[in-house]
Coordinates of C-alpha atoms in Angstrom, one line a residue:
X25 CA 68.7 106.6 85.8
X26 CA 71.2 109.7 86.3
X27 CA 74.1 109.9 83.7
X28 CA 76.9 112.0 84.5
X29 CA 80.3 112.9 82.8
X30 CA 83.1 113.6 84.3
X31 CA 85.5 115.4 82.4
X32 CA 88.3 117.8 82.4
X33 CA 90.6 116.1 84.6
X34 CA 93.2 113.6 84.4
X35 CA 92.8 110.1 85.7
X36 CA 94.6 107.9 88.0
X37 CA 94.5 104.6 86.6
X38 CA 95.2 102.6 90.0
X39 CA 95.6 99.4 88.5
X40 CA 98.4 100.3 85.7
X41 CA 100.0 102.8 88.1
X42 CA 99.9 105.5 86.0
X43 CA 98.1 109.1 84.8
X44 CA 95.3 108.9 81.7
X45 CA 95.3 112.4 80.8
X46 CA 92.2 114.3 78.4
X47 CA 90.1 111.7 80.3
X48 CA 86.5 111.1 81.2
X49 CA 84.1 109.2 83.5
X50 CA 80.8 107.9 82.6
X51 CA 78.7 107.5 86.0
X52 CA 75.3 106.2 85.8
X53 CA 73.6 106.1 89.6
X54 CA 75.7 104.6 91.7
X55 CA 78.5 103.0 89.4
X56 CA 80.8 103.9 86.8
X57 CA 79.9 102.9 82.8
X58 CA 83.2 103.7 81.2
X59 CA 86.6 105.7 82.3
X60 CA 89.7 106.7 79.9
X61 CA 90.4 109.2 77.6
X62 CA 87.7 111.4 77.0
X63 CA 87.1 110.6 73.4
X64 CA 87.5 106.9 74.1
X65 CA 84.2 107.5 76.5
X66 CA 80.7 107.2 75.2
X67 CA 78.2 108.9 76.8
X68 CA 74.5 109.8 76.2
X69 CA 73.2 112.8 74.9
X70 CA 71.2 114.1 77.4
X71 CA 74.0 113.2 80.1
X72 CA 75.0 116.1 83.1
X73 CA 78.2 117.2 82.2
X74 CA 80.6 118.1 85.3
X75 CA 83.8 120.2 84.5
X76 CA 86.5 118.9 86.5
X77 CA 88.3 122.1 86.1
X78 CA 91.6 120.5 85.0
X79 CA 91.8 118.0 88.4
X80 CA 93.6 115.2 89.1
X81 CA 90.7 112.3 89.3
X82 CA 91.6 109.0 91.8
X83 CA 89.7 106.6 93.2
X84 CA 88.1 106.8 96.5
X85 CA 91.2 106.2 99.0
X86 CA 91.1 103.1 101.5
X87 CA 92.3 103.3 105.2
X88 CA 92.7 99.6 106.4
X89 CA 93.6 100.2 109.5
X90 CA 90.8 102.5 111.2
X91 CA 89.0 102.3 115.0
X92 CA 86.2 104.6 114.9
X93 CA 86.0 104.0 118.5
X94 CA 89.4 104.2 119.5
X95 CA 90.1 105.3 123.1
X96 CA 93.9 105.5 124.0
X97 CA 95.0 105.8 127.8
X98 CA 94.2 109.8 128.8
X99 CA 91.5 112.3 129.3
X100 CA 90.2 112.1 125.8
X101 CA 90.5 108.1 126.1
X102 CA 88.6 108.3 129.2
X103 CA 85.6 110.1 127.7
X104 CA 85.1 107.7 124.7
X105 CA 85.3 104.4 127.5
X106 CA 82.8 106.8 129.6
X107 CA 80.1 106.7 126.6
X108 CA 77.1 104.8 127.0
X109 CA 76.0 103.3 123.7
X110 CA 73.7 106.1 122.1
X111 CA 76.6 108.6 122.7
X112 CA 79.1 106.1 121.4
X113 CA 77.1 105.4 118.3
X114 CA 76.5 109.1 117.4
X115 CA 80.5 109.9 118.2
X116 CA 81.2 106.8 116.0
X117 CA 79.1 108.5 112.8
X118 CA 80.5 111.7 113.2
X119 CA 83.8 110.5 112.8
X120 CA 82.4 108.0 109.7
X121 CA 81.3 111.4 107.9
X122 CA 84.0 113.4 108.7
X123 CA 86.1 109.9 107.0
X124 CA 84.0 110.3 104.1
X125 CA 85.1 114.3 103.7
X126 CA 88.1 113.7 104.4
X127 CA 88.6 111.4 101.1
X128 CA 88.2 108.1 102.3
X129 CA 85.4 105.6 100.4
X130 CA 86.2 102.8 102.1
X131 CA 87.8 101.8 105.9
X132 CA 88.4 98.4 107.1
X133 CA 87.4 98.6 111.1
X134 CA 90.0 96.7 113.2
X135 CA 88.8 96.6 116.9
X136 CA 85.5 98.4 117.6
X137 CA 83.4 99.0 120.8
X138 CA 80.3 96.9 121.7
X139 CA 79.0 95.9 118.0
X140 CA 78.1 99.5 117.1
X141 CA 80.6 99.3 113.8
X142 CA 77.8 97.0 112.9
X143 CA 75.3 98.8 113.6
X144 CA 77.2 101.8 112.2
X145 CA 77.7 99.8 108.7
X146 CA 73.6 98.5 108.6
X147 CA 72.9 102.7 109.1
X148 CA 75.7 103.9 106.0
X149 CA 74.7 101.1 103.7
X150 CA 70.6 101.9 104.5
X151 CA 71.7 105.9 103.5
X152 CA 71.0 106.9 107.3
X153 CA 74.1 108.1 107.9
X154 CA 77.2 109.2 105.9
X155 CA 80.0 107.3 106.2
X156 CA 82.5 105.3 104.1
X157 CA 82.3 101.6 102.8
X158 CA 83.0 100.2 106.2
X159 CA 84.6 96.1 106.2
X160 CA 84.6 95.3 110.1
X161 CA 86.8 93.3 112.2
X162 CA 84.1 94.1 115.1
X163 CA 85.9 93.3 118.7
X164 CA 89.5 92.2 118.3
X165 CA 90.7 89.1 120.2
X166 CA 92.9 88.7 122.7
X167 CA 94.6 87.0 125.5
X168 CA 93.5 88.0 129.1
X169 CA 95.3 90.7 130.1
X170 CA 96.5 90.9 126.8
X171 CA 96.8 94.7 124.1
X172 CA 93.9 95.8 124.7
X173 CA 92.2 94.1 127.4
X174 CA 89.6 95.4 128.7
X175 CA 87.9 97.9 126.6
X176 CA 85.0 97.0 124.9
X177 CA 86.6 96.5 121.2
X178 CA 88.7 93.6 122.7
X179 CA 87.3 90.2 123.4
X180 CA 89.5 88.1 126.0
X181 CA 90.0 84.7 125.7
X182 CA 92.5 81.9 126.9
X183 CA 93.0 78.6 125.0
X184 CA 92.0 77.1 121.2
X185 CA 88.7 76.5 122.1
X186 CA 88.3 79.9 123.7
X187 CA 89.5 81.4 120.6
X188 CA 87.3 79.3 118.3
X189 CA 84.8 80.2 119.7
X190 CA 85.6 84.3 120.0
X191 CA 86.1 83.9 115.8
X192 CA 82.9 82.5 115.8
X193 CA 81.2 85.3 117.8
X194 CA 82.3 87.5 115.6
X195 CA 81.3 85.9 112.7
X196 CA 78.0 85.2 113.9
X197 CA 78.1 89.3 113.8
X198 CA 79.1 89.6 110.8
X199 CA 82.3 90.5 110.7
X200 CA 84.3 90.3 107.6
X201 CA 87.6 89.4 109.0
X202 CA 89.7 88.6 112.0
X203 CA 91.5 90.4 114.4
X204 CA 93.7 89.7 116.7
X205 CA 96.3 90.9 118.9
X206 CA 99.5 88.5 118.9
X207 CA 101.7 90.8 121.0
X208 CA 102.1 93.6 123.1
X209 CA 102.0 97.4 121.8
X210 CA 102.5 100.9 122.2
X211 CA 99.1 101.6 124.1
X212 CA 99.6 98.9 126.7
X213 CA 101.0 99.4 130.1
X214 CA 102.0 96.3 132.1
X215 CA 103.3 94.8 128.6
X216 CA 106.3 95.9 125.6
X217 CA 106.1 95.7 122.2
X218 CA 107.4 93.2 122.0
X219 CA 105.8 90.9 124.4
X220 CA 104.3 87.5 122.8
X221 CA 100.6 87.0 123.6
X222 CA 99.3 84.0 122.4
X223 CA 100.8 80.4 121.9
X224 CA 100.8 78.5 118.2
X225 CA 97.8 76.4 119.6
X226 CA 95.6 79.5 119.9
X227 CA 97.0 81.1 117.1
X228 CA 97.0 78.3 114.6
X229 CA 93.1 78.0 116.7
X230 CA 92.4 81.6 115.4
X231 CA 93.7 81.3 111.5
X232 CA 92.0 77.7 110.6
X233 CA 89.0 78.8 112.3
X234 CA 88.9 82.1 110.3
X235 CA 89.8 80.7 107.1
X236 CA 87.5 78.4 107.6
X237 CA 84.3 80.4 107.7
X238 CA 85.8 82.0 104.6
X239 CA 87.6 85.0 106.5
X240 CA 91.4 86.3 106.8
X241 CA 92.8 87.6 109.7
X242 CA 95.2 90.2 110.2
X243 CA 96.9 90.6 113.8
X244 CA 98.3 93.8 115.9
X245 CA 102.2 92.5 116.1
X246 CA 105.1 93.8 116.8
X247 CA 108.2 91.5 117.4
X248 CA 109.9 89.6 114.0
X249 CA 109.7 86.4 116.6
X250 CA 106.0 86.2 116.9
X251 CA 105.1 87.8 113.4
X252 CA 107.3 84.4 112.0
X253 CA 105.1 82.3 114.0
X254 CA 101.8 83.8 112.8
X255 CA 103.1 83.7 109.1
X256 CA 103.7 80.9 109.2
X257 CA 100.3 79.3 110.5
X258 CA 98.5 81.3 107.9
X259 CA 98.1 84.4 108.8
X260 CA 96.9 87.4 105.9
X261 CA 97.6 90.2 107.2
X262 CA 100.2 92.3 109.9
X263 CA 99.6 95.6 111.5
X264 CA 102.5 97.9 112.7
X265 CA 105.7 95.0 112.6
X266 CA 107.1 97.4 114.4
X267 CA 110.7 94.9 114.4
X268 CA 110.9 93.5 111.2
X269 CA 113.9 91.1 110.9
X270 CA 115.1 91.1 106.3
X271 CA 114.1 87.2 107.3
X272 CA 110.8 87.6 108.5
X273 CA 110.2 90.3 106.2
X274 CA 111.1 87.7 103.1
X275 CA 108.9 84.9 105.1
X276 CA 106.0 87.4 104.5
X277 CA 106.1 87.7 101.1
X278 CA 107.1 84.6 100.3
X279 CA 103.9 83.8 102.0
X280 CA 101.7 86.6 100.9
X281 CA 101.1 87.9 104.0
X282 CA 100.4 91.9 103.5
X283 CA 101.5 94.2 106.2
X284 CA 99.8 97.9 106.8
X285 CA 103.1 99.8 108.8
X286 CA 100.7 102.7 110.5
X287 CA 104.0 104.7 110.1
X288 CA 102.3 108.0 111.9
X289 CA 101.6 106.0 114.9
X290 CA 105.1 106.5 116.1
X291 CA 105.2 110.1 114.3
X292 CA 102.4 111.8 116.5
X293 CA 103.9 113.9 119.6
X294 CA 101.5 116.4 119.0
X295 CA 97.9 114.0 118.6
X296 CA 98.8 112.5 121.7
X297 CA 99.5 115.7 123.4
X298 CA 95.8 116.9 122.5
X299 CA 94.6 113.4 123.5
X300 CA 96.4 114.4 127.4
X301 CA 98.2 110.6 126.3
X302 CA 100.8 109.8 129.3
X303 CA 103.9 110.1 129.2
X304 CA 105.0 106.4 129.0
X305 CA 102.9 105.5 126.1
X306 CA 104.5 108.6 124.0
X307 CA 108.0 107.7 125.2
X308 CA 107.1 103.7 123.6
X309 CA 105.9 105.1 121.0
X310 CA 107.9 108.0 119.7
X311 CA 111.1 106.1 120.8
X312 CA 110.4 103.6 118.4
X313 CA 110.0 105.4 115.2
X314 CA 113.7 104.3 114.1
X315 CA 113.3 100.8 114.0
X316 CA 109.5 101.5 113.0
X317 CA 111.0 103.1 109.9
X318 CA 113.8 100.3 109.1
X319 CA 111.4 97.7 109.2
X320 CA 109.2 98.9 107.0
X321 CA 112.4 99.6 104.4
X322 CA 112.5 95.9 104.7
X323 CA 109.4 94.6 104.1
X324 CA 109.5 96.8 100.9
X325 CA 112.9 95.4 100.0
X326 CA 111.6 91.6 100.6
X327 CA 108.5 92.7 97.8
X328 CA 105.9 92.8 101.2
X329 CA 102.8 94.2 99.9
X330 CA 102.1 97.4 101.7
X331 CA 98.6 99.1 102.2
X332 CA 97.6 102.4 103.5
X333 CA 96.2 102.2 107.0
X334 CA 96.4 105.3 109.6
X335 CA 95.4 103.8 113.0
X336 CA 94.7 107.2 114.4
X337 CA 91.0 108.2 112.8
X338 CA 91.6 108.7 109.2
X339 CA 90.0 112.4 109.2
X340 CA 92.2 114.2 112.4
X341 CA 93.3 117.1 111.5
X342 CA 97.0 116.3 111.6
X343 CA 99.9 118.6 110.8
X344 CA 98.4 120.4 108.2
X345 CA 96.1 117.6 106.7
X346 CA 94.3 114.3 107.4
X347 CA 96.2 111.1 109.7
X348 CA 95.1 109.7 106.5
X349 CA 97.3 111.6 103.8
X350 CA 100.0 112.2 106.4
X351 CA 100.2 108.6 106.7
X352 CA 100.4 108.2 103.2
X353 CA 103.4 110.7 102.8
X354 CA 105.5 108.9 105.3
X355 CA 104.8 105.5 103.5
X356 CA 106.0 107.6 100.2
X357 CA 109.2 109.5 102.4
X358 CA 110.8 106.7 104.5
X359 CA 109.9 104.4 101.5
X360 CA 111.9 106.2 98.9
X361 CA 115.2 104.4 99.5
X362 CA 113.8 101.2 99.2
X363 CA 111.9 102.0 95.9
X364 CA 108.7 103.0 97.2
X365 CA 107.1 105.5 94.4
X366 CA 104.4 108.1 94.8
X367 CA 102.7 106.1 92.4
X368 CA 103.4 103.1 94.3
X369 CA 101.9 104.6 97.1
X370 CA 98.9 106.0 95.6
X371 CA 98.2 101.6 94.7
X372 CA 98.9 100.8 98.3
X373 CA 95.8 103.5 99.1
X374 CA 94.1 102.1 96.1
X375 CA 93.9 99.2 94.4
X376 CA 96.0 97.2 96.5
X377 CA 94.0 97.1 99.5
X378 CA 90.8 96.5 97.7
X379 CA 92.6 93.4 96.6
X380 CA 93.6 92.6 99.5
X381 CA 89.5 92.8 100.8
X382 CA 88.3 90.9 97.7
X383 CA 86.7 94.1 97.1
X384 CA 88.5 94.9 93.6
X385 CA 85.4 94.6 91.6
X386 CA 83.8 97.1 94.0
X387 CA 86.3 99.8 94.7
X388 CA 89.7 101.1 94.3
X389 CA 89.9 101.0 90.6
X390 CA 87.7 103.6 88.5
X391 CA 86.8 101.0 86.2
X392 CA 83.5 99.7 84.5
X393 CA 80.8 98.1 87.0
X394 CA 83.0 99.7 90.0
X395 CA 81.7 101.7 92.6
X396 CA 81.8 106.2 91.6
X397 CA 83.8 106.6 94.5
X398 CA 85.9 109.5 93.6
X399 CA 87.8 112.2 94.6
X400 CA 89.7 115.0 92.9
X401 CA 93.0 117.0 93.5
X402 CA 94.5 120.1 92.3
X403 CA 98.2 118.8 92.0
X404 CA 99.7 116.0 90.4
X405 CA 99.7 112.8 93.1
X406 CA 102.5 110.6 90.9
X407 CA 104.6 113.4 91.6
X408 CA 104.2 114.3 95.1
X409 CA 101.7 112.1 97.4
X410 CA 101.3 115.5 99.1
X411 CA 98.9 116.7 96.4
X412 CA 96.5 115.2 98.2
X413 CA 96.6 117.7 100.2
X414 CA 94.7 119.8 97.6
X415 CA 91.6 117.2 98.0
X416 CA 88.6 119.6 97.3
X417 CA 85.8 117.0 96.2
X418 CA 84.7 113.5 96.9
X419 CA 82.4 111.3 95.4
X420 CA 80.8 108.1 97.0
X421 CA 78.4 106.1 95.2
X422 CA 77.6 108.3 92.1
X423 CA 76.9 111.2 94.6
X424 CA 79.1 114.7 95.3
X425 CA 79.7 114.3 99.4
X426 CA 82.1 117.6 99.0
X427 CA 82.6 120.1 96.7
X428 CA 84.7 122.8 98.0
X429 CA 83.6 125.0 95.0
X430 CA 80.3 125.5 96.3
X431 CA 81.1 125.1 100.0
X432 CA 82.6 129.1 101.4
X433 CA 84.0 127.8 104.9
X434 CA 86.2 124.8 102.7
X435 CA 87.0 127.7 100.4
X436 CA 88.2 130.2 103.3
X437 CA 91.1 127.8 105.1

């Protein structure tokens, strides 16, 4: 066994919301022993003792909303659809290490191509490949001719049977959860945002059958109308409600259902100009940013639970960081007037989504028996979410993945 200390930084504590200063981490392997104040922390004698260097210490962020696949309309969406599936599976683990870099532990897959996220997850969790804790949706459902139709990472299908059995299929992968797409969406042509998709018999088809096999499902929707009628079957989980009604937004929490806003998806002129994205998809997109904004103000002000998720790949290089932390600092911006804390938004990348995966005695806490996923920071994070733009190490399992002390091109940007 390998002991480590980690001290000379101050802690995170995801769950209480709140900065442990003087603290320490015990690591032993793969896990963490014991985390707190550094004279609250026992550790063995012959322990390796790793100076911090006065560093803010977090968990390993989550990104629940990730495609590591993703191919939107344009040249650069072309390419990706063009891969066969060696080339797709190699382009898929590049972006799964340059994830891990990049800060984040753990990504929960929400429409991938072909089954390679599975293949992709078998590879990271064998130590083949270095990636992030990966939780998989594998292909997303959805109606024919429906968001996402025909790609790959979509599975089409008409009717409750058709839908049972497309949960099933995925199951029989195994895929953690559910996804499907209950409405139209920025990315799809010969459809609006807010275009319903499905009717209650293949949605209620979809939830019961999920729930059943012990899943939850979250769903790509836009419209208040349609995102009533999946909360109210049972659904876990919305991505984007891009038109949040105050009602439906206090439906969702009355009901639990979470909802991961990918803010920067209507926030990213410049991503889909290097992606050669067309014009009508950036007009969608960027023209609806407003309403984007106000409905995610509500879900806050209803007590929705929020959680980090990017939807562009968590590592791009993005206005002078990661999709990742830039989505994170719109979360903690347009949240401010509706009480949405830099702490607050630090548990929404943390704790809150490992909750949300059942994963809370795995990751997102740096707690006893938990997974050493860790990263570190120069500048306070409860302050300013934009301190994590000062990410210069990260942690997975017990073992340094980057350390841009010892690494001269990290130092030189």
């Amino acid at each position: 066994m390998t002991d480590l200390l980690l001290h000379h930084a101050t802690l995170f504590d995801s769950e209480a919301g709140r900065l442990v200063p003087d603290a320490a981490v015990h690591v032993r392997d793969d896990r963490v022993v014991a985390a707190g104040r550094a004279d609250d922390v026992p550790v063995p004698a012959d322990a390796v003792r790793v100076d911090l260097g006065g560093g803010y210490l977090l968990p390993g962020l989550l990104n629940l909303h990730t495609h590591l696949s993703i191919s939107l309309p344009g040249a650069a969406g072309d390419r990706v659809e063009a891969m066969g599936p060696h080339e797709l599976a190699l382009y898929m683990a590049s972006g799964a290490e340059r994830t891990l870099l990049a800060g984040v532990t753990t990504v929960r897959c929400v429409a991938e191509k072909s089954g390679a996220d599975f293949a992709l997850r078998a590879a990271i969790e064998a130590g083949e490949v270095r990636g992030p804790r990966v939780f998989t949706a594998g292909r997303a459902l959805c109606c024919t001719g429906g968001h996402g139709a025909g790609s790959p990472d979509t599975l089409e299908c008409d009717g409750a049977d058709s839908f049972r059995r497309g949960v099933r299929s995925q199951v029989a992968l195994g895929a953690d959860l559910v996804k499907v797409m209950v409405s139209g969406g920025i990315a799809g042509e010969h459809e609006q945002i807010s275009t319903p998709q499905l009717t209650d018999d293949e949605l209620a088809a979809v939830i019961s059958t999920a729930h059943d096999w012990g899943r939850k499902v979250t769903a790509h929707a836009g419209p208040a109308a349609v995102i009533a009628r999946a909360v109210a079957l049972g659904l876990d989980c919305v991505e984007h409600g891009y038109q949040l009604t105050p009602e439906v937004a206090a439906q969702m929490a009355a009901a639990g259902t979470a909802l991961v806003p990918t803010l920067v998806v209507t926030r990213c002129g410049a991503f889909f100009d290097e992606l050669g994205v067309p014009a009508w998809m950036q007009a969608r997109s960027l023209g609806a940013a407003d309403q984007h904004a106000a409905s995610y103000r509500m879900a806050l002000e209803a007590g929705v639970e929020v959680l980090l998720g990017s939807d562009m790949p968590p590592f791009w290089d993005f206005e002078g960081t990661s999709a990742t932390v830039r989505e994170l600092e719109h979360m903690a911006v347009l949240g401010a007037p509706a009480g949405m804390t830099p702490a607050r938004a630090l548990q929404a990348a943390t704790i809150a989504p490992a909750r949300w995966l059942g994963a809370e005695d795995r990751v997102g806490v740096v707690a006893p028996g938990r997974f050493a996923d860790l990263v570190l920071v120069d500048e306070d994070p409860t302050a300013d979410v934009a301190a994590l733009r000062t990410l210069r190490w990260v942690m997975k399992g017990g073992r340094v993945v980057r350390d841009d002390s010892t690494d001269l091109t990290r130092r030189a940007r």
